[in-house]
């Protein structure tokens, strides 16, 4: 964006000479010097609480006057290798630096924008550097700077990153569904633009850029975008995707598909209503229902979608939450390995990578104020007498599978044991203990066939999913293995 780059160059020139995260040069293009400066400035920017540092060619260091430069980062080579590739290979961890050649009205300027490090001190050729005054020493020689860098990296989150920069007020109001923000957070919509921007900025949905423009932060776009496709593809790919099949596997014909374009909060109710409207209806004969109901509990769908949105790993590029509806089940998948052990998700407090996102969604009533809501999911599944949900994780994703109605006789041994364990957890959390009779009710087993429940309990005990609550009194019931 040429206009923003010109404005940025002028603002950087007007800053005090002692700014430690800005470096001016004329034509010094020594690759080793640039590499060390990238490391030093990235580390220094994080220490100073800045998003980026800058290295500029074509500007006099003392006067900040534009003199022009012959430096061309696009064609420069180091040992027959393109300079930018050479530099990227030597910076660890990788940082998305950006060289931009700007035809400023006063002359040619090359601008290098260096993002502040987020995960570890940036090294050049295996060594971390730091900027102190005009010097670029090794970071290891300054332990106090190293400690401050580590401290400042801890609170950094993806949510605070910039989704769109140098945005006019008019564009912010078009790109962000601000009426939904005020409605969902229970605040009165201000009658003037200043009030609207003060609230959006207070919740860090937007932040000030230069020249009176604004940044839309990642969390602002992700929650309240009117259209995620109007942002970079890396953000747009985090939109929720829904697919419905006419069979039991992915080779079946796709009968419905929806790629949500609205932000999570702005589009949540419409998404849940859309999915619930497509759910097959079935006559349940469980303990609580004797009427036609959706194949899956609507509350369970709502809670599991909210959990997928909140607990995903937003730093994984090119992936977002996905919901797949099959004839016999629904699968809800989100990017990122869970932070809580899979079989402890029902009882342990949730741990979220995305605290700002979780906090705002709690305020808006989209997710539980306390807990993960999974206990409610299990309770409703039991009321419908459905097979137990399956929670499974791999290195890069988390998935929850809700199954449609199936009789006890049709359940596999693994499904019965999983239901037994989850029932033990729910009864334990309610201050009670699982017993043979309560498990019979959960499965819809008649009392005369109680031996079937006893066999499931025996198998669960052997697999150490549950244990006897009081070994001295075997009739006292059963509790989860971890209790």
Short mmCIF file of C-alpha atoms in Angstrom, two decimals:
data_model
loop_
_atom_site.label_atom_id
_atom_site.label_comp_id
_atom_site.label_asym_id
_atom_site.label_seq_id
_atom_site.Cartn_x
_atom_site.Cartn_y
_atom_site.Cartn_z
CA UNK A 1 0.00 0.00 0.00
CA UNK A 2 1.98 2.96 -1.35
CA UNK A 3 0.04 5.65 0.50
CA UNK A 4 0.57 3.97 3.87
CA UNK A 5 4.27 3.33 3.19
CA UNK A 6 4.87 6.99 2.34
CA UNK A 7 3.01 8.08 5.48
CA UNK A 8 4.96 5.53 7.53
CA UNK A 9 8.31 6.73 6.19
CA UNK A 10 7.44 10.33 7.04
CA UNK A 11 6.34 9.37 10.53
CA UNK A 12 9.54 7.37 11.16
CA UNK A 13 11.66 10.29 9.93
CA UNK A 14 9.91 12.58 12.39
CA UNK A 15 10.59 10.39 15.40
CA UNK A 16 13.48 11.20 17.81
CA UNK A 17 16.94 10.15 16.71
CA UNK A 18 17.37 7.92 19.75
CA UNK A 19 14.55 5.54 18.76
CA UNK A 20 16.06 2.09 19.24
CA UNK A 21 13.79 0.21 16.84
CA UNK A 22 14.48 2.36 13.78
CA UNK A 23 17.68 2.31 11.74
CA UNK A 24 18.44 4.64 8.83
CA UNK A 25 21.04 3.88 6.15
CA UNK A 26 21.96 5.20 2.74
CA UNK A 27 23.52 2.38 0.75
CA UNK A 28 25.10 0.03 3.30
CA UNK A 29 23.80 -3.34 2.13
CA UNK A 30 26.28 -5.69 3.80
CA UNK A 31 24.20 -8.90 4.18
CA UNK A 32 25.82 -9.88 7.50
CA UNK A 33 25.05 -6.46 8.95
CA UNK A 34 21.43 -6.66 7.77
CA UNK A 35 21.06 -10.16 9.21
CA UNK A 36 22.34 -9.12 12.63
CA UNK A 37 20.09 -6.05 12.60
CA UNK A 38 17.03 -8.18 11.78
CA UNK A 39 17.73 -10.33 14.84
CA UNK A 40 18.52 -7.36 17.06
CA UNK A 41 15.60 -5.19 16.00
CA UNK A 42 13.04 -8.00 16.17
CA UNK A 43 14.13 -8.82 19.71
CA UNK A 44 14.29 -5.16 20.73
CA UNK A 45 10.80 -4.44 19.37
CA UNK A 46 9.32 -7.14 21.60
CA UNK A 47 11.19 -5.75 24.61
CA UNK A 48 9.79 -2.28 23.85
CA UNK A 49 6.25 -3.63 23.39
CA UNK A 50 6.15 -2.69 19.69
CA UNK A 51 4.69 -4.71 16.83
CA UNK A 52 7.52 -3.99 14.40
CA UNK A 53 10.95 -2.43 13.96
CA UNK A 54 12.18 -0.73 10.79
CA UNK A 55 15.33 -0.52 8.70
CA UNK A 56 15.32 2.11 5.94
CA UNK A 57 17.75 2.82 3.10
CA UNK A 58 17.94 6.14 1.31
CA UNK A 59 17.65 8.33 4.43
CA UNK A 60 20.51 10.26 6.07
CA UNK A 61 21.03 8.99 9.61
CA UNK A 62 21.72 12.38 11.23
CA UNK A 63 19.27 14.67 9.38
CA UNK A 64 16.61 12.10 8.41
CA UNK A 65 16.52 13.73 5.00
CA UNK A 66 15.73 11.52 2.02
CA UNK A 67 18.76 11.12 -0.21
CA UNK A 68 17.67 8.14 -2.31
CA UNK A 69 19.36 4.75 -2.59
CA UNK A 70 20.64 2.35 -5.23
CA UNK A 71 19.78 -0.70 -3.06
CA UNK A 72 17.48 -3.17 -4.81
CA UNK A 73 16.49 -6.03 -2.47
CA UNK A 74 14.71 -7.85 -5.30
CA UNK A 75 17.85 -8.36 -7.41
CA UNK A 76 20.61 -8.40 -4.77
CA UNK A 77 22.35 -11.77 -4.48
CA UNK A 78 24.65 -13.40 -1.95
CA UNK A 79 26.84 -16.17 -3.38
CA UNK A 80 24.51 -16.51 -6.39
CA UNK A 81 21.48 -16.85 -4.10
CA UNK A 82 18.72 -14.25 -3.96
CA UNK A 83 19.36 -12.09 -0.90
CA UNK A 84 15.89 -12.34 0.63
CA UNK A 85 15.94 -16.15 0.48
CA UNK A 86 19.46 -16.18 1.89
CA UNK A 87 18.33 -13.97 4.78
CA UNK A 88 15.17 -15.97 5.50
CA UNK A 89 17.17 -19.20 5.75
CA UNK A 90 19.46 -17.71 8.40
CA UNK A 91 16.83 -16.20 10.71
CA UNK A 92 15.41 -18.58 13.31
CA UNK A 93 12.61 -18.69 14.26
CA UNK A 94 11.31 -17.51 10.93
CA UNK A 95 9.85 -14.00 10.92
CA UNK A 96 7.71 -12.56 8.08
CA UNK A 97 9.98 -9.61 7.29
CA UNK A 98 8.96 -7.42 4.37
CA UNK A 99 11.17 -5.45 1.96
CA UNK A 100 9.30 -2.70 0.11
CA UNK A 101 10.74 -0.25 -2.41
CA UNK A 102 8.89 3.05 -2.09
CA UNK A 103 8.97 5.87 -4.61
CA UNK A 104 8.67 8.68 -2.07
CA UNK A 105 8.08 12.18 -3.51
CA UNK A 106 11.56 13.12 -2.27
CA UNK A 107 13.39 10.06 -3.58
CA UNK A 108 13.64 6.28 -3.61
CA UNK A 109 13.47 4.60 -0.18
CA UNK A 110 13.75 0.90 0.66
CA UNK A 111 11.75 -0.03 3.74
CA UNK A 112 12.36 -3.24 5.68
CA UNK A 113 9.60 -3.99 8.20
CA UNK A 114 10.74 -6.46 10.87
CA UNK A 115 7.99 -7.97 13.05
CA UNK A 116 8.66 -8.31 16.77
CA UNK A 117 9.43 -11.87 17.75
CA UNK A 118 6.59 -13.82 19.34
CA UNK A 119 7.90 -17.25 20.32
CA UNK A 120 11.66 -17.13 20.94
CA UNK A 121 14.63 -14.76 20.57
CA UNK A 122 15.39 -14.35 16.87
CA UNK A 123 18.81 -15.68 15.87
CA UNK A 124 20.94 -14.87 12.85
CA UNK A 125 23.29 -17.72 11.94
CA UNK A 126 22.62 -19.31 15.33
CA UNK A 127 23.23 -16.20 17.46
CA UNK A 128 20.69 -13.81 18.99
CA UNK A 129 21.43 -10.09 18.93
CA UNK A 130 20.01 -7.02 20.66
CA UNK A 131 20.05 -3.32 19.80
CA UNK A 132 21.59 -1.06 22.46
CA UNK A 133 22.06 2.50 21.26
CA UNK A 134 23.84 2.19 17.91
CA UNK A 135 25.51 -1.10 18.84
CA UNK A 136 24.36 -4.63 18.01
CA UNK A 137 25.88 -6.95 20.64
CA UNK A 138 25.02 -10.54 21.39
CA UNK A 139 21.86 -10.94 23.46
CA UNK A 140 23.62 -13.48 25.70
CA UNK A 141 25.98 -10.75 26.92
CA UNK A 142 23.01 -8.84 28.39
CA UNK A 143 21.03 -11.22 30.65
CA UNK A 144 18.74 -8.43 31.88
CA UNK A 145 17.61 -7.77 28.30
CA UNK A 146 17.19 -11.49 27.68
CA UNK A 147 14.94 -11.84 30.73
CA UNK A 148 12.80 -8.88 29.73
CA UNK A 149 12.44 -10.31 26.23
CA UNK A 150 11.24 -13.63 27.64
CA UNK A 151 8.81 -11.87 29.98
CA UNK A 152 7.38 -9.79 27.13
CA UNK A 153 6.89 -12.77 24.84
CA UNK A 154 4.64 -14.59 27.32
CA UNK A 155 1.54 -12.42 26.98
CA UNK A 156 1.73 -12.15 23.19
CA UNK A 157 -1.16 -13.77 21.41
CA UNK A 158 -2.28 -14.17 17.84
CA UNK A 159 -5.43 -12.27 18.74
CA UNK A 160 -3.46 -9.03 19.11
CA UNK A 161 -2.03 -9.22 15.60
CA UNK A 162 -3.22 -6.91 12.82
CA UNK A 163 -5.69 -8.28 10.27
CA UNK A 164 -5.93 -5.09 8.20
CA UNK A 165 -3.88 -1.95 8.62
CA UNK A 166 -4.15 1.69 7.54
CA UNK A 167 -7.94 1.48 7.42
CA UNK A 168 -10.19 4.54 7.22
CA UNK A 169 -12.98 5.03 9.74
CA UNK A 170 -15.53 4.45 6.99
CA UNK A 171 -13.95 1.13 6.05
CA UNK A 172 -13.77 0.00 9.67
CA UNK A 173 -17.52 0.57 10.01
CA UNK A 174 -18.14 -1.42 6.83
CA UNK A 175 -15.78 -4.29 7.63
CA UNK A 176 -16.78 -4.71 11.29
CA UNK A 177 -20.35 -5.60 12.31
CA UNK A 178 -20.31 -3.06 15.13
CA UNK A 179 -24.09 -3.20 15.79
CA UNK A 180 -23.68 -6.92 16.60
CA UNK A 181 -20.79 -6.09 18.93
CA UNK A 182 -22.90 -3.66 20.97
CA UNK A 183 -25.95 -5.92 20.94
CA UNK A 184 -24.09 -9.07 21.99
CA UNK A 185 -22.12 -7.32 24.72
CA UNK A 186 -25.25 -5.67 26.11
CA UNK A 187 -24.05 -2.11 25.52
CA UNK A 188 -26.01 0.79 24.14
CA UNK A 189 -25.01 1.75 20.63
CA UNK A 190 -23.40 5.23 20.85
CA UNK A 191 -25.01 7.95 18.79
CA UNK A 192 -21.68 9.18 17.42
CA UNK A 193 -18.66 7.70 15.68
CA UNK A 194 -16.23 8.70 18.43
CA UNK A 195 -18.12 6.63 20.98
CA UNK A 196 -18.24 3.62 18.68
CA UNK A 197 -14.48 3.69 18.10
CA UNK A 198 -13.73 4.20 21.81
CA UNK A 199 -15.60 1.00 22.66
CA UNK A 200 -14.08 -1.04 19.83
CA UNK A 201 -10.62 0.14 20.83
CA UNK A 202 -11.24 -0.57 24.53
CA UNK A 203 -11.96 -4.22 23.70
CA UNK A 204 -8.89 -4.25 21.42
CA UNK A 205 -10.92 -5.08 18.35
CA UNK A 206 -9.18 -2.18 16.63
CA UNK A 207 -6.09 -0.09 17.35
CA UNK A 208 -4.70 3.18 16.09
CA UNK A 209 -2.42 3.13 13.06
CA UNK A 210 -0.69 6.18 11.57
CA UNK A 211 -2.07 9.34 9.94
CA UNK A 212 -5.47 9.02 11.61
CA UNK A 213 -6.04 5.52 10.23
CA UNK A 214 -6.89 2.35 12.12
CA UNK A 215 -5.80 -1.27 12.39
CA UNK A 216 -8.44 -3.98 12.58
CA UNK A 217 -6.94 -6.54 14.92
CA UNK A 218 -7.25 -10.27 14.35
CA UNK A 219 -9.73 -10.71 17.18
CA UNK A 220 -11.92 -7.92 15.83
CA UNK A 221 -12.04 -9.45 12.37
CA UNK A 222 -12.43 -13.03 13.57
CA UNK A 223 -15.38 -12.21 15.82
CA UNK A 224 -17.16 -9.40 14.01
CA UNK A 225 -16.17 -9.34 10.33
CA UNK A 226 -19.07 -8.62 8.02
CA UNK A 227 -17.19 -10.69 5.44
CA UNK A 228 -14.01 -12.59 6.30
CA UNK A 229 -13.15 -12.83 2.60
CA UNK A 230 -12.34 -9.11 2.64
CA UNK A 231 -9.31 -9.89 4.82
CA UNK A 232 -6.12 -11.80 4.03
CA UNK A 233 -6.63 -15.42 3.00
CA UNK A 234 -4.85 -16.67 6.13
CA UNK A 235 -7.66 -15.15 8.20
CA UNK A 236 -10.47 -15.96 5.78
CA UNK A 237 -9.47 -19.64 5.94
CA UNK A 238 -10.38 -19.65 9.64
CA UNK A 239 -14.06 -19.29 8.75
CA UNK A 240 -16.32 -22.12 9.86
CA UNK A 241 -17.02 -24.71 7.17
CA UNK A 242 -20.12 -26.92 7.26
CA UNK A 243 -20.70 -29.95 5.02
CA UNK A 244 -23.67 -32.36 5.05
CA UNK A 245 -23.52 -35.73 3.32
CA UNK A 246 -26.36 -38.04 2.33
CA UNK A 247 -24.51 -41.09 3.67
CA UNK A 248 -22.17 -42.32 6.38
CA UNK A 249 -18.81 -41.43 4.81
CA UNK A 250 -17.07 -38.61 2.94
CA UNK A 251 -17.43 -40.34 -0.41
CA UNK A 252 -21.19 -39.81 -0.07
CA UNK A 253 -22.90 -37.06 -2.06
CA UNK A 254 -22.63 -33.58 -0.53
CA UNK A 255 -26.16 -32.27 -0.09
CA UNK A 256 -25.43 -29.06 1.82
CA UNK A 257 -22.33 -26.92 2.08
CA UNK A 258 -21.82 -23.61 3.84
CA UNK A 259 -18.60 -21.62 4.14
CA UNK A 260 -19.44 -18.99 6.71
CA UNK A 261 -18.19 -15.53 5.82
CA UNK A 262 -19.22 -13.67 8.97
CA UNK A 263 -17.14 -13.38 12.12
CA UNK A 264 -17.66 -16.04 14.77
CA UNK A 265 -19.72 -13.88 17.13
CA UNK A 266 -21.66 -11.98 14.48
CA UNK A 267 -22.64 -15.20 12.68
CA UNK A 268 -22.89 -17.70 15.55
CA UNK A 269 -26.66 -17.78 16.10
CA UNK A 270 -27.38 -17.96 12.37
CA UNK A 271 -24.88 -20.82 11.95
CA UNK A 272 -26.32 -22.85 14.83
CA UNK A 273 -29.89 -22.27 13.62
CA UNK A 274 -28.90 -23.33 10.09
CA UNK A 275 -27.34 -26.58 11.31
CA UNK A 276 -30.18 -27.38 13.70
CA UNK A 277 -32.62 -26.81 10.86
CA UNK A 278 -30.90 -29.52 8.83
CA UNK A 279 -30.69 -32.11 11.59
CA UNK A 280 -32.78 -35.22 10.94
CA UNK A 281 -35.73 -35.66 13.27
CA UNK A 282 -36.29 -38.88 15.14
CA UNK A 283 -38.72 -40.26 17.70
CA UNK A 284 -36.77 -40.74 20.89
CA UNK A 285 -37.92 -43.11 23.58
CA UNK A 286 -35.38 -42.08 26.20
CA UNK A 287 -35.98 -41.33 29.85
CA UNK A 288 -36.94 -37.71 29.22
CA UNK A 289 -38.45 -37.61 25.72
CA UNK A 290 -41.36 -39.38 24.08
CA UNK A 291 -41.71 -37.19 21.03
CA UNK A 292 -40.09 -36.24 17.76
CA UNK A 293 -36.78 -34.53 18.48
CA UNK A 294 -33.69 -33.61 16.46
CA UNK A 295 -31.31 -36.52 15.94
CA UNK A 296 -28.78 -34.70 18.13
CA UNK A 297 -29.49 -32.44 21.14
CA UNK A 298 -29.48 -28.81 19.98
CA UNK A 299 -27.73 -27.67 23.16
CA UNK A 300 -24.95 -30.18 22.53
CA UNK A 301 -24.45 -28.85 19.00
CA UNK A 302 -24.26 -25.29 20.29
CA UNK A 303 -21.78 -26.06 23.08
CA UNK A 304 -19.49 -28.15 20.90
CA UNK A 305 -19.34 -25.55 18.13
CA UNK A 306 -18.53 -22.84 20.68
CA UNK A 307 -15.78 -25.01 22.16
CA UNK A 308 -14.28 -25.66 18.73
CA UNK A 309 -14.14 -21.92 18.02
CA UNK A 310 -12.61 -20.98 21.35
CA UNK A 311 -10.06 -23.74 21.85
CA UNK A 312 -8.62 -23.98 18.33
CA UNK A 313 -4.98 -23.12 17.69
CA UNK A 314 -5.28 -19.88 15.74
CA UNK A 315 -1.59 -19.88 14.83
CA UNK A 316 -2.10 -22.84 12.47
CA UNK A 317 -2.36 -21.34 9.01
CA UNK A 318 -4.81 -22.46 6.35
CA UNK A 319 -7.18 -24.25 8.71
CA UNK A 320 -10.38 -23.48 10.59
CA UNK A 321 -13.20 -25.26 12.40
CA UNK A 322 -15.12 -27.78 10.32
CA UNK A 323 -18.52 -29.36 10.97
CA UNK A 324 -19.52 -32.46 9.01
CA UNK A 325 -23.01 -33.95 9.21
CA UNK A 326 -23.42 -37.58 8.21
CA UNK A 327 -26.54 -39.72 8.26
CA UNK A 328 -25.55 -41.35 11.57
CA UNK A 329 -23.28 -38.79 13.27
CA UNK A 330 -21.90 -35.26 13.33
CA UNK A 331 -18.17 -34.52 13.54
CA UNK A 332 -16.83 -31.19 14.80
CA UNK A 333 -13.11 -30.61 14.23
CA UNK A 334 -10.85 -27.70 15.12
CA UNK A 335 -7.13 -27.07 14.46
CA UNK A 336 -4.68 -27.66 17.28
CA UNK A 337 -3.88 -30.37 19.80
CA UNK A 338 -5.93 -29.87 22.99
CA UNK A 339 -4.26 -28.43 26.09
CA UNK A 340 -6.23 -30.76 28.37
CA UNK A 341 -6.00 -34.56 28.42
CA UNK A 342 -8.83 -35.91 26.24
CA UNK A 343 -10.48 -38.10 28.90
CA UNK A 344 -10.37 -35.24 31.44
CA UNK A 345 -12.16 -32.67 29.29
CA UNK A 346 -15.50 -33.16 31.02
CA UNK A 347 -14.29 -32.44 34.56
CA UNK A 348 -11.18 -30.26 34.32
CA UNK A 349 -11.46 -26.47 33.85
CA UNK A 350 -10.82 -25.62 30.20
CA UNK A 351 -7.49 -24.17 29.15
CA UNK A 352 -7.67 -21.83 26.20
CA UNK A 353 -4.89 -20.55 23.99
CA UNK A 354 -7.13 -17.64 23.11
CA UNK A 355 -7.93 -15.79 26.33
CA UNK A 356 -9.21 -12.61 24.68
CA UNK A 357 -11.47 -14.62 22.38
CA UNK A 358 -12.77 -16.78 25.23
CA UNK A 359 -13.37 -13.79 27.49
CA UNK A 360 -15.39 -11.90 24.90
CA UNK A 361 -17.43 -14.95 23.94
CA UNK A 362 -18.24 -15.57 27.61
CA UNK A 363 -19.36 -11.96 27.96
CA UNK A 364 -21.61 -12.41 24.96
CA UNK A 365 -23.16 -15.59 26.36
CA UNK A 366 -21.91 -17.73 23.49
CA UNK A 367 -20.05 -20.08 25.80
CA UNK A 368 -20.15 -21.05 29.46
CA UNK A 369 -19.10 -18.53 32.10
CA UNK A 370 -17.52 -21.35 34.11
CA UNK A 371 -16.37 -24.69 32.73
CA UNK A 372 -16.36 -25.92 29.18
CA UNK A 373 -20.04 -26.84 28.84
CA UNK A 374 -19.10 -30.43 28.06
CA UNK A 375 -20.88 -31.65 31.19
CA UNK A 376 -24.11 -30.28 29.72
CA UNK A 377 -23.35 -32.06 26.46
CA UNK A 378 -22.98 -35.40 28.24
CA UNK A 379 -26.14 -34.84 30.31
CA UNK A 380 -28.23 -34.17 27.18
CA UNK A 381 -26.69 -37.11 25.34
CA UNK A 382 -27.73 -39.33 28.25
CA UNK A 383 -31.26 -37.90 28.23
CA UNK A 384 -31.50 -38.82 24.54
CA UNK A 385 -29.87 -42.20 25.37
CA UNK A 386 -27.42 -41.75 22.52
CA UNK A 387 -24.02 -43.44 22.25
CA UNK A 388 -21.35 -41.58 24.20
CA UNK A 389 -19.61 -38.76 22.31
CA UNK A 390 -16.10 -39.56 21.20
CA UNK A 391 -13.31 -37.10 21.95
CA UNK A 392 -10.15 -37.72 19.96
CA UNK A 393 -7.02 -35.75 19.18
CA UNK A 394 -3.96 -35.96 16.99
CA UNK A 395 -0.92 -33.74 16.70
CA UNK A 396 -2.69 -30.97 14.80
CA UNK A 397 -6.41 -31.24 15.53
CA UNK A 398 -9.15 -32.01 18.02
CA UNK A 399 -12.39 -33.75 17.07
CA UNK A 400 -15.68 -34.49 18.81
CA UNK A 401 -18.11 -37.00 17.29
CA UNK A 402 -21.79 -37.09 18.27
CA UNK A 403 -23.54 -40.31 17.26
CA UNK A 404 -27.15 -40.84 16.30
CA UNK A 405 -29.49 -43.21 18.12
CA UNK A 406 -28.34 -46.79 18.54
CA UNK A 407 -29.64 -49.50 20.84
CA UNK A 408 -27.50 -50.95 23.59
CA UNK A 409 -27.29 -54.18 21.62
CA UNK A 410 -25.89 -52.32 18.60
CA UNK A 411 -23.20 -50.45 20.57
CA UNK A 412 -19.65 -51.76 20.47
CA UNK A 413 -17.87 -52.73 23.68
CA UNK A 414 -15.68 -49.62 23.39
CA UNK A 415 -18.77 -47.40 23.06
CA UNK A 416 -20.38 -48.99 26.12
CA UNK A 417 -17.25 -48.51 28.23
CA UNK A 418 -16.93 -44.90 27.05
CA UNK A 419 -20.54 -44.22 28.03
CA UNK A 420 -19.96 -45.89 31.40
CA UNK A 421 -16.91 -43.70 32.09
CA UNK A 422 -18.70 -40.49 31.04
CA UNK A 423 -21.70 -41.44 33.19
CA UNK A 424 -19.38 -42.01 36.16
CA UNK A 425 -17.89 -38.55 35.61
CA UNK A 426 -21.28 -36.82 35.40
CA UNK A 427 -22.65 -38.54 38.51
CA UNK A 428 -19.42 -37.78 40.40
CA UNK A 429 -19.57 -34.09 39.43
CA UNK A 430 -23.16 -33.96 40.69
CA UNK A 431 -22.05 -35.24 44.09
CA UNK A 432 -23.27 -38.80 43.61
CA UNK A 433 -21.84 -42.12 42.48
CA UNK A 434 -22.57 -44.33 39.54
CA UNK A 435 -24.36 -47.55 40.35
CA UNK A 436 -25.69 -50.45 38.37
CA UNK A 437 -29.22 -48.98 38.46
CA UNK A 438 -28.13 -45.53 37.22
CA UNK A 439 -26.17 -47.10 34.37
CA UNK A 440 -29.23 -49.18 33.43
CA UNK A 441 -31.23 -45.96 33.14
CA UNK A 442 -28.49 -44.35 31.09
CA UNK A 443 -28.57 -47.22 28.57
CA UNK A 444 -32.32 -47.84 28.73
CA UNK A 445 -31.75 -51.35 30.07
CA UNK A 446 -34.69 -52.97 31.86
CA UNK A 447 -34.07 -53.96 35.49
CA UNK A 448 -34.46 -57.65 34.70
CA UNK A 449 -31.47 -57.30 32.34
CA UNK A 450 -29.26 -55.48 34.87
CA UNK A 451 -26.55 -58.06 34.31
CA UNK A 452 -25.80 -56.30 31.01
CA UNK A 453 -24.89 -53.13 32.89
CA UNK A 454 -22.85 -55.18 35.37
CA UNK A 455 -20.79 -56.58 32.50
CA UNK A 456 -20.06 -53.08 31.19
CA UNK A 457 -18.97 -52.00 34.69
CA UNK A 458 -16.71 -55.04 34.97
CA UNK A 459 -15.07 -54.24 31.63
CA UNK A 460 -14.63 -50.58 32.61
CA UNK A 461 -13.02 -51.65 35.90
CA UNK A 462 -10.64 -53.98 34.07
CA UNK A 463 -9.68 -51.16 31.71
CA UNK A 464 -9.16 -48.85 34.72
CA UNK A 465 -11.65 -46.29 33.44
CA UNK A 466 -13.51 -46.38 36.77
CA UNK A 467 -12.86 -47.69 40.25
CA UNK A 468 -14.88 -48.76 43.28
CA UNK A 469 -15.71 -45.71 45.38
CA UNK A 470 -15.14 -47.51 48.68
CA UNK A 471 -13.31 -50.86 48.51
CA UNK A 472 -14.64 -51.71 51.95
CA UNK A 473 -18.22 -51.28 50.73
CA UNK A 474 -18.50 -52.52 47.12
CA UNK A 475 -22.16 -51.46 46.91
CA UNK A 476 -21.17 -47.82 47.49
CA UNK A 477 -20.89 -47.33 43.75
CA UNK A 478 -18.22 -46.35 41.26
CA UNK A 479 -16.27 -43.20 40.50
CA UNK A 480 -13.89 -42.13 37.68
CA UNK A 481 -10.37 -43.52 37.82
CA UNK A 482 -8.89 -40.11 38.66
CA UNK A 483 -11.26 -39.27 41.54
#
